[in-house]
């Protein structure tokens, strides 16, 4: 069945004539007449009586209209509701981010955006596992490091330096390492996604250190607490421990050795026409990041 022809038939009945329906549908009357005839041929029975002076439904046409007109009306109403939601600042946005990244950055963006747009609802997935973005109908995802997905746009946001940290007490007990390989003499707290710690000396020579964990975890705040309890040394993004470093609760080890940074990315489906609310949140985040970078540059 051609459902567009079904729609045309319903409109012909509602408007009372081919001419009025063609005017409403913005198509030639001759085209509408041909489509109606083709629809009747597909069905195998006539739906309307047509003449130059009279228009009316056959018995089959009346039954057909009575059975399906309410369905078409409901579809029109639902389509209008969806179009209104997609073209307005209302409705749901599904967002996902890793736990620490979500708590440190993303939640503040979400809270402020929702305060500015009270008709928007957000469903937030915070997880260190790779949430299936398609299966969970995610609108926007935040990730550290590169993620390659077909049909998804990846926008770089902020770069963060990786640092190796420990408590002053642990350094006093074991001594400060001078080279990356000296870390093997210390107890290590290792994040599951950091199987290798990559260093570069001031002369540009690279060394890859493979940590053997005294404690392993997939949650950064757990790792921070473990380090603060003198359970070991850990490599993590600087933004996570910036406050502890500033207060002197933790110290950076091997500061003369730089480490490969990681970039936060925002991902969203590659669509020609994103919903207004989704595009607004993307632009809001990009504006926030631009202001943050401008503040750091001053």
Coordinates of C-alpha atoms in Angstrom, one line a residue:
X1 CA 0.0 0.0 0.0
X2 CA 1.2 3.5 -0.9
X3 CA 0.7 5.4 2.4
X4 CA 1.1 8.8 0.8
X5 CA -1.9 7.9 -1.5
X6 CA -3.8 6.8 1.6
X7 CA -3.1 10.3 3.1
X8 CA -4.3 11.9 -0.1
X9 CA -7.5 9.9 0.0
X10 CA -8.2 11.0 3.6
X11 CA -7.6 14.6 2.7
X12 CA -9.9 14.4 -0.3
X13 CA -12.7 13.2 1.9
X14 CA -12.0 15.7 4.7
X15 CA -12.0 18.6 2.2
X16 CA -15.0 17.4 0.3
X17 CA -13.6 17.6 -3.2
X18 CA -10.5 17.0 -5.3
X19 CA -10.1 20.7 -6.0
X20 CA -10.2 21.7 -2.3
X21 CA -7.9 18.8 -1.4
X22 CA -5.4 19.6 -4.2
X23 CA -5.4 23.2 -3.0
X24 CA -4.7 22.1 0.6
X25 CA -2.0 19.6 -0.5
X26 CA -0.5 22.1 -2.9
X27 CA -0.5 19.7 -5.9
X28 CA -2.3 19.9 -9.3
X29 CA -5.8 18.5 -9.3
X30 CA -5.0 16.3 -12.2
X31 CA -2.1 14.7 -10.3
X32 CA -4.3 14.1 -7.2
X33 CA -6.9 12.5 -9.4
X34 CA -4.3 10.1 -11.0
X35 CA -2.9 9.2 -7.5
X36 CA -6.4 8.5 -6.2
X37 CA -7.2 6.3 -9.3
X38 CA -3.8 4.4 -8.8
X39 CA -4.7 3.9 -5.1
X40 CA -8.1 2.4 -6.0
X41 CA -6.4 0.1 -8.5
X42 CA -3.9 -1.1 -5.9
X43 CA -6.7 -1.8 -3.5
X44 CA -8.9 -3.5 -6.1
X45 CA -12.1 -1.5 -5.5
X46 CA -13.5 2.0 -6.0
X47 CA -13.4 4.5 -3.1
X48 CA -15.2 7.5 -4.5
X49 CA -17.9 8.4 -7.1
X50 CA -16.6 11.2 -9.3
X51 CA -18.3 13.4 -11.8
X52 CA -18.1 17.1 -12.8
X53 CA -20.8 18.0 -10.4
X54 CA -20.8 15.4 -7.7
X55 CA -18.4 13.8 -5.3
X56 CA -19.2 11.0 -2.9
X57 CA -17.8 7.9 -1.2
X58 CA -18.7 4.4 -2.3
X59 CA -19.7 2.0 0.5
X60 CA -16.1 0.6 0.4
X61 CA -14.7 4.1 0.5
X62 CA -16.9 5.0 3.5
X63 CA -15.8 2.0 5.5
X64 CA -12.2 2.6 4.5
X65 CA -12.4 6.2 5.6
X66 CA -14.2 5.4 8.9
X67 CA -11.6 2.8 9.8
X68 CA -8.4 4.8 9.0
X69 CA -9.2 8.5 9.3
X70 CA -8.6 8.5 13.0
X71 CA -5.3 6.7 12.6
X72 CA -4.1 9.3 10.1
X73 CA -5.2 12.1 12.3
X74 CA -3.3 10.6 15.2
X75 CA -0.2 10.2 13.1
X76 CA -0.5 13.9 12.0
X77 CA -0.8 15.0 15.7
X78 CA 2.1 12.9 16.8
X79 CA 4.2 14.1 13.9
X80 CA 3.4 17.7 14.8
X81 CA 4.4 17.0 18.4
X82 CA 7.7 15.5 17.3
X83 CA 8.4 18.4 14.9
X84 CA 7.6 20.9 17.6
X85 CA 10.0 19.2 20.0
X86 CA 12.8 18.9 17.5
X87 CA 12.4 22.5 16.5
X88 CA 12.1 24.0 20.0
X89 CA 14.1 24.2 23.2
X90 CA 12.2 21.4 24.9
X91 CA 12.3 17.7 25.2
X92 CA 15.0 15.2 26.3
X93 CA 18.8 15.0 25.8
X94 CA 20.7 11.9 26.6
X95 CA 24.3 12.6 27.6
X96 CA 27.1 10.2 28.7
X97 CA 30.6 10.9 30.2
X98 CA 33.2 9.0 32.3
X99 CA 32.7 9.4 36.0
X100 CA 35.4 11.9 36.9
X101 CA 35.1 13.9 33.7
X102 CA 31.4 14.1 34.3
X103 CA 31.7 15.3 37.9
X104 CA 34.5 17.7 37.2
X105 CA 33.3 19.4 34.0
X106 CA 30.2 18.0 32.4
X107 CA 27.7 18.2 35.3
X108 CA 28.3 21.9 35.7
X109 CA 27.6 22.5 32.0
X110 CA 24.5 20.4 32.2
X111 CA 23.2 22.2 35.4
X112 CA 23.7 25.6 34.0
X113 CA 22.2 24.7 30.6
X114 CA 19.1 23.3 32.3
X115 CA 18.7 26.4 34.5
X116 CA 18.7 28.5 31.3
X117 CA 16.3 26.1 29.5
X118 CA 13.8 24.7 32.0
X119 CA 11.8 22.9 29.4
X120 CA 14.7 20.6 28.6
X121 CA 15.1 17.3 30.4
X122 CA 18.5 15.5 30.6
X123 CA 19.2 11.8 31.1
X124 CA 22.8 11.5 32.3
X125 CA 24.9 8.3 32.0
X126 CA 28.0 8.4 34.0
X127 CA 30.2 5.3 33.5
X128 CA 33.8 4.4 33.0
X129 CA 32.6 1.6 30.7
X130 CA 32.1 2.3 27.0
X131 CA 28.4 3.0 26.8
X132 CA 26.9 1.8 23.5
X133 CA 26.0 5.2 22.1
X134 CA 23.7 3.9 19.4
X135 CA 22.0 1.2 21.5
X136 CA 21.3 3.7 24.3
X137 CA 20.2 6.5 21.9
X138 CA 22.8 8.9 23.2
X139 CA 22.7 12.4 21.8
X140 CA 26.0 13.7 23.1
X141 CA 29.0 11.8 24.5
X142 CA 32.1 13.1 26.3
X143 CA 35.3 11.0 26.1
X144 CA 39.0 11.4 27.0
X145 CA 41.3 10.4 24.1
X146 CA 40.3 9.6 20.6
X147 CA 37.2 7.7 19.8
X148 CA 36.4 6.8 16.2
X149 CA 32.8 6.1 15.3
X150 CA 31.2 6.1 11.9
X151 CA 28.6 8.8 11.4
X152 CA 29.7 10.6 14.6
X153 CA 31.3 14.0 14.8
X154 CA 34.2 14.3 17.3
X155 CA 34.9 17.9 18.6
X156 CA 38.1 18.4 20.7
X157 CA 37.5 20.5 23.8
X158 CA 40.2 20.6 26.4
X159 CA 43.7 19.1 26.7
X160 CA 44.9 17.8 30.0
X161 CA 48.5 17.0 31.1
X162 CA 49.2 13.7 32.7
X163 CA 51.2 13.8 36.0
X164 CA 52.6 11.2 38.4
X165 CA 51.8 12.1 42.0
X166 CA 52.4 10.9 45.5
X167 CA 52.1 12.2 49.0
X168 CA 55.2 14.0 50.6
X169 CA 55.2 11.2 53.2
X170 CA 55.6 8.5 50.7
X171 CA 58.4 10.4 48.9
X172 CA 60.2 10.9 52.2
X173 CA 59.9 7.2 53.0
X174 CA 61.0 5.9 49.5
X175 CA 62.9 8.7 48.0
X176 CA 62.1 10.8 44.9
X177 CA 62.6 8.9 41.6
X178 CA 65.0 10.5 39.1
X179 CA 64.0 8.5 36.0
X180 CA 60.8 6.8 35.0
X181 CA 62.3 3.3 35.6
X182 CA 62.9 4.3 39.3
X183 CA 59.1 4.1 39.7
X184 CA 59.4 0.3 39.7
X185 CA 60.9 0.6 43.3
X186 CA 57.7 2.3 44.5
X187 CA 54.2 0.9 45.2
X188 CA 52.0 1.9 42.3
X189 CA 48.3 2.7 42.0
X190 CA 47.3 2.0 38.3
X191 CA 44.2 3.0 36.4
X192 CA 43.0 0.2 34.2
X193 CA 43.0 2.4 31.1
X194 CA 46.6 3.5 31.7
X195 CA 48.5 0.3 30.9
X196 CA 51.6 2.3 29.9
X197 CA 53.1 5.5 31.3
X198 CA 54.9 7.4 28.5
X199 CA 57.5 10.0 29.4
X200 CA 59.7 12.4 27.4
X201 CA 62.9 14.0 28.8
X202 CA 64.0 17.6 28.2
X203 CA 66.0 16.4 25.2
X204 CA 63.0 14.8 23.6
X205 CA 63.9 11.2 24.3
X206 CA 60.9 9.0 25.0
X207 CA 60.6 6.2 27.5
X208 CA 57.6 3.9 28.0
X209 CA 57.2 2.6 31.5
X210 CA 55.0 -0.4 32.2
X211 CA 53.6 -0.1 35.8
X212 CA 53.1 -3.2 37.9
X213 CA 50.1 -2.4 40.2
X214 CA 50.1 -2.6 43.9
X215 CA 46.5 -1.4 43.5
X216 CA 44.5 -1.3 40.3
X217 CA 41.2 0.5 39.8
X218 CA 39.0 1.9 37.0
X219 CA 37.8 4.9 39.0
X220 CA 40.1 8.0 39.3
X221 CA 38.7 9.4 42.6
X222 CA 39.3 6.0 44.2
X223 CA 42.9 6.2 42.9
X224 CA 43.3 9.7 44.4
X225 CA 42.1 8.6 47.8
X226 CA 44.4 5.6 47.7
X227 CA 47.4 7.9 46.9
X228 CA 46.4 10.2 49.7
X229 CA 46.4 7.2 52.0
X230 CA 50.1 6.5 51.1
X231 CA 49.2 3.3 49.2
X232 CA 51.2 4.3 46.2
X233 CA 52.1 6.5 43.3
X234 CA 49.7 7.1 40.4
X235 CA 49.6 8.7 37.0
X236 CA 46.4 10.7 36.3
X237 CA 45.2 13.9 34.6
X238 CA 46.4 17.0 36.3
X239 CA 42.9 18.5 36.5
X240 CA 41.9 15.7 38.9
X241 CA 44.5 16.5 41.5
X242 CA 45.1 20.2 40.8
X243 CA 43.6 21.3 44.2
X244 CA 45.7 18.6 46.1
X245 CA 48.9 19.8 44.3
X246 CA 48.2 23.4 45.1
X247 CA 47.5 22.6 48.8
X248 CA 50.7 20.5 49.0
X249 CA 48.7 17.3 49.9
X250 CA 50.3 15.7 46.9
X251 CA 53.5 16.4 45.0
X252 CA 54.4 15.8 41.3
X253 CA 57.1 13.3 40.7
X254 CA 59.5 13.5 37.7
X255 CA 58.5 17.1 36.9
X256 CA 61.4 17.4 34.5
X257 CA 59.9 14.6 32.4
X258 CA 56.8 15.6 30.3
X259 CA 54.0 13.2 29.7
X260 CA 51.7 12.7 26.8
X261 CA 48.5 14.7 27.3
X262 CA 45.0 13.6 26.7
X263 CA 42.2 15.5 25.0
X264 CA 38.6 15.6 26.0
X265 CA 36.2 15.2 23.0
X266 CA 32.5 15.8 22.6
X267 CA 30.8 13.4 20.2
X268 CA 27.4 13.6 18.5
X269 CA 25.7 12.0 15.5
X270 CA 26.7 13.3 12.1
X271 CA 23.3 14.6 11.0
X272 CA 22.4 17.4 8.6
X273 CA 19.7 18.6 10.9
X274 CA 20.3 18.0 14.6
X275 CA 17.4 18.9 17.0
X276 CA 17.5 22.5 18.1
X277 CA 18.0 21.5 21.7
X278 CA 21.0 19.3 20.9
X279 CA 22.7 21.9 18.7
X280 CA 22.1 24.5 21.4
X281 CA 23.8 22.4 24.1
X282 CA 26.8 21.7 21.7
X283 CA 27.2 25.4 21.1
X284 CA 26.8 26.1 24.8
X285 CA 29.6 23.7 25.7
X286 CA 31.9 25.1 23.0
X287 CA 31.3 28.6 24.3
X288 CA 32.1 27.5 27.8
X289 CA 35.3 25.9 26.7
X290 CA 36.3 29.0 24.7
X291 CA 35.9 31.1 27.8
X292 CA 37.9 28.7 29.9
X293 CA 40.8 28.7 27.4
X294 CA 40.7 32.5 27.2
X295 CA 40.8 32.7 31.1
X296 CA 43.8 30.3 31.2
X297 CA 45.6 32.3 28.5
X298 CA 45.4 35.6 30.5

